[in-house]
Coordinates of C-alpha atoms and ligand atoms in Angstrom, one line a residue:
Chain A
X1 CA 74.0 68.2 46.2
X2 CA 75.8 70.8 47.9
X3 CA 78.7 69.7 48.4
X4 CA 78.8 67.9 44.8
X5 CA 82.0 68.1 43.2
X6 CA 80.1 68.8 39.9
X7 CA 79.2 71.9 41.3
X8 CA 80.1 75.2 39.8
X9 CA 78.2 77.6 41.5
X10 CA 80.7 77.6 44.4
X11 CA 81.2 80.6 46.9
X12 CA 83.4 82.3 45.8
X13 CA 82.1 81.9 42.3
X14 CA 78.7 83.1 43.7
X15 CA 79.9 86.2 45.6
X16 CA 82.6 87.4 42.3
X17 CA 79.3 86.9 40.3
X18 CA 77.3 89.4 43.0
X19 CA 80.5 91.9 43.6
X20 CA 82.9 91.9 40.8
X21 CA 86.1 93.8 40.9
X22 CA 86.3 96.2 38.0
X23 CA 82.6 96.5 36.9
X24 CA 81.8 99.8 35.4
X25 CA 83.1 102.6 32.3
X26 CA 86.2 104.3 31.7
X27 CA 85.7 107.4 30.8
X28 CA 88.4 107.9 27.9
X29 CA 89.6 104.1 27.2
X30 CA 92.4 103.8 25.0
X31 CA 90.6 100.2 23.7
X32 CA 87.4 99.1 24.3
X33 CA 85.3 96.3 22.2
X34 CA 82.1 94.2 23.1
X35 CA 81.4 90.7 22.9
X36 CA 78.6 88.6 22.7
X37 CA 77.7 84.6 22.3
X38 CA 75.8 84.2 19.9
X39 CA 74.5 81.1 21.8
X40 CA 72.5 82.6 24.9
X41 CA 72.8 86.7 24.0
X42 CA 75.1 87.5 26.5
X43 CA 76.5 90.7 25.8
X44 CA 80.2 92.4 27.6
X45 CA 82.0 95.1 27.2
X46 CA 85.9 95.5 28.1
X47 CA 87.5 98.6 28.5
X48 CA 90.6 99.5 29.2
X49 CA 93.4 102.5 29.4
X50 CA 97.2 101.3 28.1
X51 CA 99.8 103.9 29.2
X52 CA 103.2 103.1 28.4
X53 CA 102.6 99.7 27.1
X54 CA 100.9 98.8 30.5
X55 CA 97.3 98.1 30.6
X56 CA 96.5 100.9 33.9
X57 CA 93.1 100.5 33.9
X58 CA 90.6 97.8 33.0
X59 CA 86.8 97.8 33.3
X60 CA 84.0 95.9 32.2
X61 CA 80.0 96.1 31.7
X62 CA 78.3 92.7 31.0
X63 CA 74.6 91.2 30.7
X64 CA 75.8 87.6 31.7
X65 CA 75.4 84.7 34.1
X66 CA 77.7 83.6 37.3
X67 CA 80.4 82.1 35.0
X68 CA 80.8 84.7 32.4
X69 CA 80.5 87.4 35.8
X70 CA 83.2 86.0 37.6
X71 CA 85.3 85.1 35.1
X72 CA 85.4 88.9 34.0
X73 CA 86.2 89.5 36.9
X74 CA 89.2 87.1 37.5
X75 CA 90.4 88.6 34.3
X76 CA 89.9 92.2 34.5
X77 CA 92.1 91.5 38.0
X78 CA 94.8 89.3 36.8
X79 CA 95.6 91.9 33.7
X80 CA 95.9 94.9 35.8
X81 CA 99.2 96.3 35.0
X82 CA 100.2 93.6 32.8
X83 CA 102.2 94.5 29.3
X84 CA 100.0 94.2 25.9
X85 CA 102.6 91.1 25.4
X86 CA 101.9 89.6 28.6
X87 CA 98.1 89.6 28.1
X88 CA 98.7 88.2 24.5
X89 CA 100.4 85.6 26.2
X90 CA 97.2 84.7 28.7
X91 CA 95.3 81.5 27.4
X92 CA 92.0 79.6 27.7
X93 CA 93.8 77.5 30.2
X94 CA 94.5 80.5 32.3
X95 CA 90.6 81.3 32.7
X96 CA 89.9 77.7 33.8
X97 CA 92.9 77.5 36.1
X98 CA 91.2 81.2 38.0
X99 CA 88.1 80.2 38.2
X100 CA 88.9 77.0 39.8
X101 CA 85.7 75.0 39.3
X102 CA 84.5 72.1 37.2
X103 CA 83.4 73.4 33.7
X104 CA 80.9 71.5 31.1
X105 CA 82.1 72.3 27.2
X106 CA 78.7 74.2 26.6
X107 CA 79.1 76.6 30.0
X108 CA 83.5 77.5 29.0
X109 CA 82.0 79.3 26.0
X110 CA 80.6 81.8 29.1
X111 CA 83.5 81.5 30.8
X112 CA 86.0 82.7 27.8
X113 CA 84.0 85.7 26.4
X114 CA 85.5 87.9 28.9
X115 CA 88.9 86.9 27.5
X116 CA 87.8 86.5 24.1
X117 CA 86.7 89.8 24.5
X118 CA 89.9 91.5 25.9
X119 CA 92.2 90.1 23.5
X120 CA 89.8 91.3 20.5
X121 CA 90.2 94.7 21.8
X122 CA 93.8 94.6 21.5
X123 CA 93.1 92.9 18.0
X124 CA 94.2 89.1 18.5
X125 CA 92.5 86.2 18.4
X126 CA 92.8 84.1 21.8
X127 CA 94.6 80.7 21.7
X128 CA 94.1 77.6 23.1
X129 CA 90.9 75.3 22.8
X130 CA 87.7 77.0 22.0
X131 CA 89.4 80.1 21.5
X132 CA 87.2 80.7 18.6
X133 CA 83.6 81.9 19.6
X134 CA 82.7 84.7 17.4
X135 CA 83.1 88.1 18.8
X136 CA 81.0 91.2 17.1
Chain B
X1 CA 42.0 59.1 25.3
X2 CA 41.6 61.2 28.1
X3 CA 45.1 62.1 29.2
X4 CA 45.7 62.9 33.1
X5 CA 48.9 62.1 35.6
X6 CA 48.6 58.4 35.5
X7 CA 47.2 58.4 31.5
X8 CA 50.9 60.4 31.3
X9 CA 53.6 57.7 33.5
X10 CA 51.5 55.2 31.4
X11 CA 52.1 57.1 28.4
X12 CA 55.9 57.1 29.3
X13 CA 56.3 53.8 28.8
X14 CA 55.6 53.9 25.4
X15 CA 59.3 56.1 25.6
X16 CA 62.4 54.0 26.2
X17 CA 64.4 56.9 27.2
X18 CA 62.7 57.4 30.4
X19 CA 63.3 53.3 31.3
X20 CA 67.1 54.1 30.3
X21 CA 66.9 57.2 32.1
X22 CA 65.4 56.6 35.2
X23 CA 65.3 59.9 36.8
X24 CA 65.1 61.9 33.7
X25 CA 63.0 64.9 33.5
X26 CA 62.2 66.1 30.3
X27 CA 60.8 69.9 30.2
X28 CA 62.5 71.4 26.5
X29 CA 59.7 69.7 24.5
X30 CA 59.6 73.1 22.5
X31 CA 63.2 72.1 21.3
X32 CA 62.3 68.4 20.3
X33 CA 60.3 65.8 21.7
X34 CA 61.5 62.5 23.0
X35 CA 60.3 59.8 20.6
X36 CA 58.1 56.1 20.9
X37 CA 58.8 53.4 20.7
X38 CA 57.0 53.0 17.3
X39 CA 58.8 55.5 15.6
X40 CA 62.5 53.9 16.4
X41 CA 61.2 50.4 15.3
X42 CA 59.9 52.2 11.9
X43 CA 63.3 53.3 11.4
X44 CA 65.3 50.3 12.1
X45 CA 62.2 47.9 10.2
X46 CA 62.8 49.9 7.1
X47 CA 66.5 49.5 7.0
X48 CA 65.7 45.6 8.5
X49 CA 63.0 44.8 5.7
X50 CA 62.2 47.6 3.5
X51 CA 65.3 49.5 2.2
X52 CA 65.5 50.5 -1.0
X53 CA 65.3 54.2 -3.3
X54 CA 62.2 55.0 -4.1
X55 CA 60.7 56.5 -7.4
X56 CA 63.2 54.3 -9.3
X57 CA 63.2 50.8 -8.8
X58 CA 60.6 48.1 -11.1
X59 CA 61.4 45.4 -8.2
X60 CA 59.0 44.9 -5.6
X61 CA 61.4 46.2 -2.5
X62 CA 61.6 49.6 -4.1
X63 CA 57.9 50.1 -4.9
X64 CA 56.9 48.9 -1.4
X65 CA 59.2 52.0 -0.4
X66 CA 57.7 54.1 -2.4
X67 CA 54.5 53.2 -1.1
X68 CA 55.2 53.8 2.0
X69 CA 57.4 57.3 1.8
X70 CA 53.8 57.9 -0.2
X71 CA 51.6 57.0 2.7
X72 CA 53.3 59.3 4.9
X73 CA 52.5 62.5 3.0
X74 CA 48.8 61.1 3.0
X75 CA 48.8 60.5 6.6
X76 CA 50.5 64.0 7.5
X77 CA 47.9 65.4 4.8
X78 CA 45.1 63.9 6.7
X79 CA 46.6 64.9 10.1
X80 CA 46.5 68.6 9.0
X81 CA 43.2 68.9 7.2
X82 CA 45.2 69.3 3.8
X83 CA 44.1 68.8 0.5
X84 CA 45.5 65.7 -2.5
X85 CA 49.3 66.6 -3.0
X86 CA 49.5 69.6 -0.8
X87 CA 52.2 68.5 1.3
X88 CA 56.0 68.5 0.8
X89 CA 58.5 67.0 2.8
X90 CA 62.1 68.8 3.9
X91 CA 64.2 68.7 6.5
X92 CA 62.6 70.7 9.2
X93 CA 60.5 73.9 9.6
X94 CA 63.2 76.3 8.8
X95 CA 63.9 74.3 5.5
X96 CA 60.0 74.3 4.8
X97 CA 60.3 78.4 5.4
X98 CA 63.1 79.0 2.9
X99 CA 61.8 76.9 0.4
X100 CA 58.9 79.3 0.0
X101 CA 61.1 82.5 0.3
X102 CA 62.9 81.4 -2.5
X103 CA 59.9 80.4 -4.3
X104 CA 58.7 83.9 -4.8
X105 CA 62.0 86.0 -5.6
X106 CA 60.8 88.3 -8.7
X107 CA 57.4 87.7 -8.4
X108 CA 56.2 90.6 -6.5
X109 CA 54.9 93.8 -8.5
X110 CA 53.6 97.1 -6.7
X111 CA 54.8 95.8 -3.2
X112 CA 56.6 97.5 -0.4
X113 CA 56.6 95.2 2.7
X114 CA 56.7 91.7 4.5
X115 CA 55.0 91.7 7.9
X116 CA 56.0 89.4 10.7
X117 CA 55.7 89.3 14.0
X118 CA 57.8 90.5 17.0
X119 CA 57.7 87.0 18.6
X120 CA 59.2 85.2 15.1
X121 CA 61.4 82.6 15.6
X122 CA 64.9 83.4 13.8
X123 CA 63.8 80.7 11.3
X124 CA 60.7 82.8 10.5
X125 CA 62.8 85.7 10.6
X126 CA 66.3 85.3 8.9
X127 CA 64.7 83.9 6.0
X128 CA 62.4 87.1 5.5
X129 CA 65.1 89.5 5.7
X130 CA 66.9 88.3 2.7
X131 CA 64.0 88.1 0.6
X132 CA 63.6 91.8 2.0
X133 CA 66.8 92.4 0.8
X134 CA 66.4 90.6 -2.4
X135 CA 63.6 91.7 -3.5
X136 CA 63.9 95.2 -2.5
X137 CA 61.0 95.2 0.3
X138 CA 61.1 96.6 3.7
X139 CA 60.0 94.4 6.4
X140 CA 57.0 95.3 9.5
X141 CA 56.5 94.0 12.6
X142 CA 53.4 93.3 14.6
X143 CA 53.2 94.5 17.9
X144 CA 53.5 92.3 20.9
X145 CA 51.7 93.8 23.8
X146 CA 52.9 93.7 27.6
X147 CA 50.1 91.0 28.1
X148 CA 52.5 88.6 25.8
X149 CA 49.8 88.7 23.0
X150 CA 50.0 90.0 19.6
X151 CA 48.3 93.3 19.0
X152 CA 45.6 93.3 16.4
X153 CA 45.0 96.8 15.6
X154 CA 48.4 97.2 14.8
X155 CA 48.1 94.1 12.3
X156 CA 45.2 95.4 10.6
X157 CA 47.1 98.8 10.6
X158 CA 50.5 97.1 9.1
X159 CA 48.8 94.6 6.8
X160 CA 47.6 96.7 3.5
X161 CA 47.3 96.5 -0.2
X162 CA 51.4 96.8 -0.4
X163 CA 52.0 93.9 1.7
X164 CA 53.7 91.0 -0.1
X165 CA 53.7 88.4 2.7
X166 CA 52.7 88.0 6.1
X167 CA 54.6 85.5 8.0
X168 CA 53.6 84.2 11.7
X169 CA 53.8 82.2 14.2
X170 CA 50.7 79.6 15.2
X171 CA 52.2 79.3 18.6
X172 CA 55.3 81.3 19.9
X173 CA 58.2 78.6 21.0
X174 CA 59.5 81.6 23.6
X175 CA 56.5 82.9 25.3
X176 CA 53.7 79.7 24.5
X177 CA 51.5 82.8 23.4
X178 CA 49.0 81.0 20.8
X179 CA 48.0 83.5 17.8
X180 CA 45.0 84.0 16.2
X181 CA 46.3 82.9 12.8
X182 CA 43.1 82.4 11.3
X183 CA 42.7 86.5 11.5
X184 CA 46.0 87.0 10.4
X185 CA 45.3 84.8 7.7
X186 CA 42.3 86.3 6.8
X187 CA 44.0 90.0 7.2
X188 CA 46.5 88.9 4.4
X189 CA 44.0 87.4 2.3
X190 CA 42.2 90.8 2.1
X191 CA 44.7 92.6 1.4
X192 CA 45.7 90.1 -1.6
X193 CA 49.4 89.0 0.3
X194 CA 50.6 85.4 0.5
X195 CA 50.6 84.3 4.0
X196 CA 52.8 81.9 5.8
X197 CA 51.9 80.4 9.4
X198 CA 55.3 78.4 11.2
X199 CA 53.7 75.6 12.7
X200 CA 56.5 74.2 14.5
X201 CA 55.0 75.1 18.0
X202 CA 51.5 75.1 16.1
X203 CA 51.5 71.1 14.9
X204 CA 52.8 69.8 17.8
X205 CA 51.1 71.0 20.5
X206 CA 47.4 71.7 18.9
X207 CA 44.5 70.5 16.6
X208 CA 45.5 71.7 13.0
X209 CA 43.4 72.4 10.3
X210 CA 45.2 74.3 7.9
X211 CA 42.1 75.1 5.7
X212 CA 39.8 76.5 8.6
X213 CA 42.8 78.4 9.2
X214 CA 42.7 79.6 5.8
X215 CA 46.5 80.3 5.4
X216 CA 48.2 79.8 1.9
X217 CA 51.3 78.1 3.7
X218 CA 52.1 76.0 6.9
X219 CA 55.8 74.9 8.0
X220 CA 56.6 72.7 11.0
X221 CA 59.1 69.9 11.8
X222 CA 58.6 66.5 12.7
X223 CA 60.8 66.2 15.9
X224 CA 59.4 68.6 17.5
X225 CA 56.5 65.8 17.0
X226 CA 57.3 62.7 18.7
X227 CA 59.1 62.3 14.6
X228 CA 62.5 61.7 13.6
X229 CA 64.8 64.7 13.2
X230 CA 65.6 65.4 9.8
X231 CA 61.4 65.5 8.8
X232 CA 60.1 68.6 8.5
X233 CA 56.7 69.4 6.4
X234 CA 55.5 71.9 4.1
X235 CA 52.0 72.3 3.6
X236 CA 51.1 74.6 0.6
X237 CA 47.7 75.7 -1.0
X238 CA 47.4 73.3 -4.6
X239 CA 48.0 76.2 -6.9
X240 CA 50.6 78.1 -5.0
X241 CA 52.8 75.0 -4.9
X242 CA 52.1 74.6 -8.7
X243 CA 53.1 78.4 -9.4
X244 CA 56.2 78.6 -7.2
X245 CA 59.5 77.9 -8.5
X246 CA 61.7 75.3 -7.1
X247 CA 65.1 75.8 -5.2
X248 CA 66.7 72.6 -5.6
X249 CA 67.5 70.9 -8.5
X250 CA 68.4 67.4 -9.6
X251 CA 67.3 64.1 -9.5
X252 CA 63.3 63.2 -8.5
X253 CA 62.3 66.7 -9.6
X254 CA 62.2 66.5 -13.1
X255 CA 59.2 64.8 -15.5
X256 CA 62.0 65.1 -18.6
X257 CA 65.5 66.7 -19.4
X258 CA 67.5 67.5 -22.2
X259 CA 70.9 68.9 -22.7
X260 CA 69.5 72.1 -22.8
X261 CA 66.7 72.0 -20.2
X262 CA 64.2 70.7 -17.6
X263 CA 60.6 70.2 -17.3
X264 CA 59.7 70.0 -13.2
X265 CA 57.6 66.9 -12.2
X266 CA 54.4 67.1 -10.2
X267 CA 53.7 68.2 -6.7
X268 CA 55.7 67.1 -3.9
X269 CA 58.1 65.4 -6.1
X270 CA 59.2 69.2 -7.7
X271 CA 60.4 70.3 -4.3
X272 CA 62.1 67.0 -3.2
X273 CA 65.0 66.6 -5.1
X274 CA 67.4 63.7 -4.7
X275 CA 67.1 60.5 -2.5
X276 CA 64.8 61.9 0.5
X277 CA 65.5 61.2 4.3
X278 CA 63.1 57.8 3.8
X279 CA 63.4 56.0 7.1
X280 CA 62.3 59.5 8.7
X281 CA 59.5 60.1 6.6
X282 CA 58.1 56.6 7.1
X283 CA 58.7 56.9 10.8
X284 CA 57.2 60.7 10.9
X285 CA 54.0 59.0 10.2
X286 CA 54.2 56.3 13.4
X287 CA 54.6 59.7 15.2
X288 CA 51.6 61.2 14.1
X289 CA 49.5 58.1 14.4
X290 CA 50.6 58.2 17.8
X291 CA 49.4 61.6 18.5
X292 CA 46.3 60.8 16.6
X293 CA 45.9 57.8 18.7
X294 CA 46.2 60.3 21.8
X295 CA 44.6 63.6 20.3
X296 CA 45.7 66.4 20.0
X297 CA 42.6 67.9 21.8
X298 CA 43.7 65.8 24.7
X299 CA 47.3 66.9 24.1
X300 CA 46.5 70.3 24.5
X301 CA 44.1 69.8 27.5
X302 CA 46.8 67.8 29.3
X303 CA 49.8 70.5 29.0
X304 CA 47.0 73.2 29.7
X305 CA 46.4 71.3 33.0
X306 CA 50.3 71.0 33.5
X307 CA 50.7 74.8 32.8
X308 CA 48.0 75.8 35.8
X309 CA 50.0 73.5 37.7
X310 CA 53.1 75.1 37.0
X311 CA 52.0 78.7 36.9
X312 CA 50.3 78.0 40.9
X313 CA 53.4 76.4 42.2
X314 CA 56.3 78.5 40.3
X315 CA 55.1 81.8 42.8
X316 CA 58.3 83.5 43.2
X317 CA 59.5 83.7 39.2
X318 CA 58.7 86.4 36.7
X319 CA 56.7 84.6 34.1
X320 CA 56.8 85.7 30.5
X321 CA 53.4 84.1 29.3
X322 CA 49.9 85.2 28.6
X323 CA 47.8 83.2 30.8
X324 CA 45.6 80.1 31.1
X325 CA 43.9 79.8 27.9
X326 CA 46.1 81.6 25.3
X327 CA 49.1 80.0 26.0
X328 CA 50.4 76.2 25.2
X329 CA 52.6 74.4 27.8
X330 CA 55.3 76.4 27.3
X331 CA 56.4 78.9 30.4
X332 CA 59.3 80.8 30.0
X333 CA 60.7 82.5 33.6
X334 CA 63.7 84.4 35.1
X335 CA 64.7 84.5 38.5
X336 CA 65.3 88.0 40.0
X337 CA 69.3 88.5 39.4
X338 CA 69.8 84.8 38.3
X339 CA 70.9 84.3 35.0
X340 CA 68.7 81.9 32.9
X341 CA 71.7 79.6 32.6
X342 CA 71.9 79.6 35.9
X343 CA 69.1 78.3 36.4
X344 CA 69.4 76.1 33.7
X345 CA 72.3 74.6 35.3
X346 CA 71.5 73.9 38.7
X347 CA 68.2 72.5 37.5
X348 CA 70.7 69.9 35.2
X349 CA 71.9 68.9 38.6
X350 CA 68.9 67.2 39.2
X351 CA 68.3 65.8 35.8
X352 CA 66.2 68.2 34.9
X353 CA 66.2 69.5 31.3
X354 CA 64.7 73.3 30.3
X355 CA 65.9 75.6 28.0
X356 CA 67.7 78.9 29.4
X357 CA 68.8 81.5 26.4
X358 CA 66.9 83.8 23.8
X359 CA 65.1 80.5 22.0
X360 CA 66.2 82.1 18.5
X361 CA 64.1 85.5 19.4
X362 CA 67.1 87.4 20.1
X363 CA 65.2 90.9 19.5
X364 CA 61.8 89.4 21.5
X365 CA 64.3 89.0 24.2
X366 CA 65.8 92.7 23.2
X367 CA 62.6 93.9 23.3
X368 CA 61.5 92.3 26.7
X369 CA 64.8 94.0 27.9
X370 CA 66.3 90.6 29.3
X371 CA 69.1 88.4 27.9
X372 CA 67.4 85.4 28.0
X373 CA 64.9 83.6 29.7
X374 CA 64.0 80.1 31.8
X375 CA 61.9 77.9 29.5
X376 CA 60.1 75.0 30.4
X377 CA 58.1 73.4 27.4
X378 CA 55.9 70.2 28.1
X379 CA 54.3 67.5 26.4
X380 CA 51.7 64.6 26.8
X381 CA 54.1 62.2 28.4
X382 CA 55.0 64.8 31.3
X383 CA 53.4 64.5 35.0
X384 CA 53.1 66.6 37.9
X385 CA 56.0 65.0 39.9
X386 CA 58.4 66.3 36.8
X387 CA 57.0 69.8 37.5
X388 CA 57.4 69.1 41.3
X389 CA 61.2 68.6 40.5
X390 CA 61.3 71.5 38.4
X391 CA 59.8 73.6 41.4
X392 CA 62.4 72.1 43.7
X393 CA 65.4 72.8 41.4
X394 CA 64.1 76.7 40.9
X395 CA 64.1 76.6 45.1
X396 CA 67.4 75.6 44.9
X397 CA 68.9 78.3 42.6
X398 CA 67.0 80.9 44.6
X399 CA 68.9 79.0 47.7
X400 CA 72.7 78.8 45.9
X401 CA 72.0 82.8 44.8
X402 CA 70.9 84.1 48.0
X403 CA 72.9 83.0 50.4
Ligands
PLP1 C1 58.4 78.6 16.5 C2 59.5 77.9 15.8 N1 59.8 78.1 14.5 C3 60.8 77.5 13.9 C4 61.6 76.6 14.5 C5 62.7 75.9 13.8 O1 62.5 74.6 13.7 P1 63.6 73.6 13.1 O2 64.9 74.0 13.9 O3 63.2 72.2 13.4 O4 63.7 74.0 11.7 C6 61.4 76.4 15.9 C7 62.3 75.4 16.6 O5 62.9 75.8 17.6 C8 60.3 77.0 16.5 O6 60.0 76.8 17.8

């Protein structure tokens, strides 16, 4: 079963999930909003400092499983010093294509509430398919 | 019938999803149960030789309908210890619980409160809190103590001469904790407060008798039953059901109309407006004469074997259940630093089927201080090989997370 394509709880999946990058606070974030789905009550929080149009920090806290882990932390990394436009611009697709594993309908919903998340605290609604989970 | 692991793979059989499913393993009973074969050949028969509205036809197909829809509240009336006419039949348990919330708006003078409990299903929840808000009453909570039972001194405390309704759970669908509704019950009946006991856990998985019991109302759903979905049941005390209002209007629910007005028809009819989900109700009585065939006394025995089972072989989890004894087979667990999805998940791998989430008690699951938790739920057609794969697939997340 191991070595099952089907699975998603691969290595690096595993070890993002027990070390992610950019877990933690910002002291004094410029935007900051939390997420949850409504479906299993996991809960994250993005934060992050824009200077200059450029997002220069970005944190987050979360109560969530391996998916919704690591894909924070793929996410968190990849907008690092991105423009607001440019992290419009990032789609559902995006967080599929980073996390490079097979994903069931039911478990994406975990995987897009990081990004969900971060575009609602820069007030947009993410596109692409099943960009629509409810964020509080 | 006394049920043990071969009674059970015997008992299987009766199930043609397991022949078409060959290595399924069915633990999320709690969430609906798999269904006989009796009950899917009641549905197709009707629709094959018996299909027809009921209540409204003089030809012989429709009356035999009727009939039969008829028979089923009698059989369900009989299975719960209820009275002539004391049953009504909705869509499910949450349906059964709102029907009664709206039954009472205006009708509460020199009230303050609705008590629940902190183990209420959303359904037995949600429902509460707009009638709270309606109504202009403020809602209290039992207790539930670290043992994962409900603590009654604190019910006794909350439960007083202002309460309007007290609303619990027979048997909590998150932690398997079975309540002592009869002393709730009684507790509520004391202090002159209606009192409503959600039996979806409750009909399911135990011997009911609503009048020892002594509660005024009784909700629970038929798929969670071995009954279609789409059947749930309302079981209401003769003169509260004649003294509540209705919520849905139309067709079926009328004894006479005029331009003007409405006179309501008799109990159930009242509270089952329009053309009623008749294949399901028929069928929802082949799925209790199944369970009466098995017992529900036998039921219960069997998952409280599977439970000790569970409970001596599942050592390295953190259990959220009160013990042998006060709980039904339902175990809900976490893994240290796995996510209950997780768990959920790699236990799929192996055709393997729990529940991992909050199980609609989002503030139980608050309160425990977890996001969710590992549930497995069982039921008379379960073994102890499908709790040996459960053990194996829990071995195996604690294998994928540690290494
Ligand atoms: C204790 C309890 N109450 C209410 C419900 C709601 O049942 P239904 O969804 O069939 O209305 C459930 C089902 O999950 C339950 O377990």
């Amino acid at each position: 079963m191991e070595s099952d394509d089907s699975n998603m709880y691969r290595e690096h999946i595993l070890e993002l999930y027990k070390e992610p990058s950019n877990y933690g606070t910002i002291k004094n974030p410029t935007h900051q909003k939390t997420g949850n789905n409504p479906l299993c009550g996991d809960e994250i929080t993005v934060q992050i400092t824009v200077k200059g149009n450029k997002v220069e920090d970005i944190k987050f806290r979360a109560r969530g499983c391996a998916i919704s882990i690591a894909s924070a932390s793929l996410i968190t990394d990849y907008a690092k010093g991105k423009s607001l436009n440019g992290i419009r611009s990032i789609g559902s697709e995006k967080v599929v294509d980073l996390l490079h594993i097979p994903i069931s309908p039911v478990r994406l919903k975990c995987a897009l509430l990081p990004l969900q998340t971060l575009h609602d605290a820069i007030g947009m609604k993410t596109e692409g398919k099943n960009g629509t989970a409810r964020n509080k | 019938m006394r049920i043990d692991n071969s009674k059970a793979k015997e008992l299987r059989q009766d199930f043609p999803i397991f022949s078409s499913r060959k290595n399924l393993v069915y633990l999320d009973n709690a969430a609906t149960t798999q269904k006989p074969e009796a009950v899917i050949d009641a549905i197709s028969d009707y629709y094959k030789s018996s299909n027809a509205n009921i209540h409204r036809g003089v030809y012989k197909l429709s009356q035999e309908a009727t009939e039969k829809y008829e028979a089923s509240h009698k059989q369900v009336e009989n299975f719960i210890g209820a009275g002539n006419n004391e049953v009504v039949f909705t869509r499910n348990a949450t349906e059964s619980i709102n029907l009664v919330s709206y039954g009472f708006d205006r009708t509460f003078k020199g009230k303050n409160d609705i008590v629940l409990t902190e183990m209420e299903h959303h359904s037995n929840m949600v429902p509460w809190q707009q009638f709270a808000k309606r109504n202009n009453l403020r809602l209290k909570y039992i207790r539930v103590k670290e043992d994962f039972t409900l603590d009654y001194d604190d019910a006794e405390k909350k439960i007083t001469d202002k309460t309007a309704i007290v609303a619990a759970s027979h048997i909590s669908n998150a932690l398997g904790t079975v309540n002592d509704v009869k002393m709730i019950c009684s507790l509520a009946a004391k202090s002159g407060a209606l009192s409503l006991v959600d039996g979806a856990q409750g009909a399911a998985h135990s011997e009911v008798d609503v009048k020892s019991i002594g509660c005024d109302f009784y909700a629970f759903s038929g798929h969670k039953m071995l009954g279609p979905t789409g059947t749930g049941v309302l079981y209401g005390k003769k003169e509260l059901l004649e003294a509540m209002a209705p919520f849905n209007f139309g067709g079926d629910m009328i004894s006479k109309v005029t331009y003007e007005d409405a006179e309501w028809n008799s109990i159930p009819m009242k509270f089952e407006a329009g053309t009623p989900n008749i294949s399901g109700g028929i069928a929802l009585s082949e799925a209790i004469g199944y369970l009466k065939k098995a017992g529900m006394k036998s039921i219960e025995r069997w998952e409280n074997d599977l439970l000790k089972y569970a409970m001596e072989n599942m050592k390295n989890v953190k259990k959220y259940n009160p013990g042998l004894g006060k709980s039904a087979g339902i175990l809900s667990f976490n893994l240290d630093n796995v996510h209950a999805h997780d768990v959920a998940s790699i236990l799929d791998m192996h055709d393997v089927c729990i529940r991992g989430g909050h199980h609609c008690a989002m503030p139980l699951m608050n309160k425990l201080g977890v996001a969710g938790t590992a549930r497995a739920s069982f039921y008379l057609y379960n073994t102890y090989e499908d709790i040996d794969m459960l053990v194996k697939g829990i071995n195996e997340a604690e294998k994928v997370f540690r290494r």
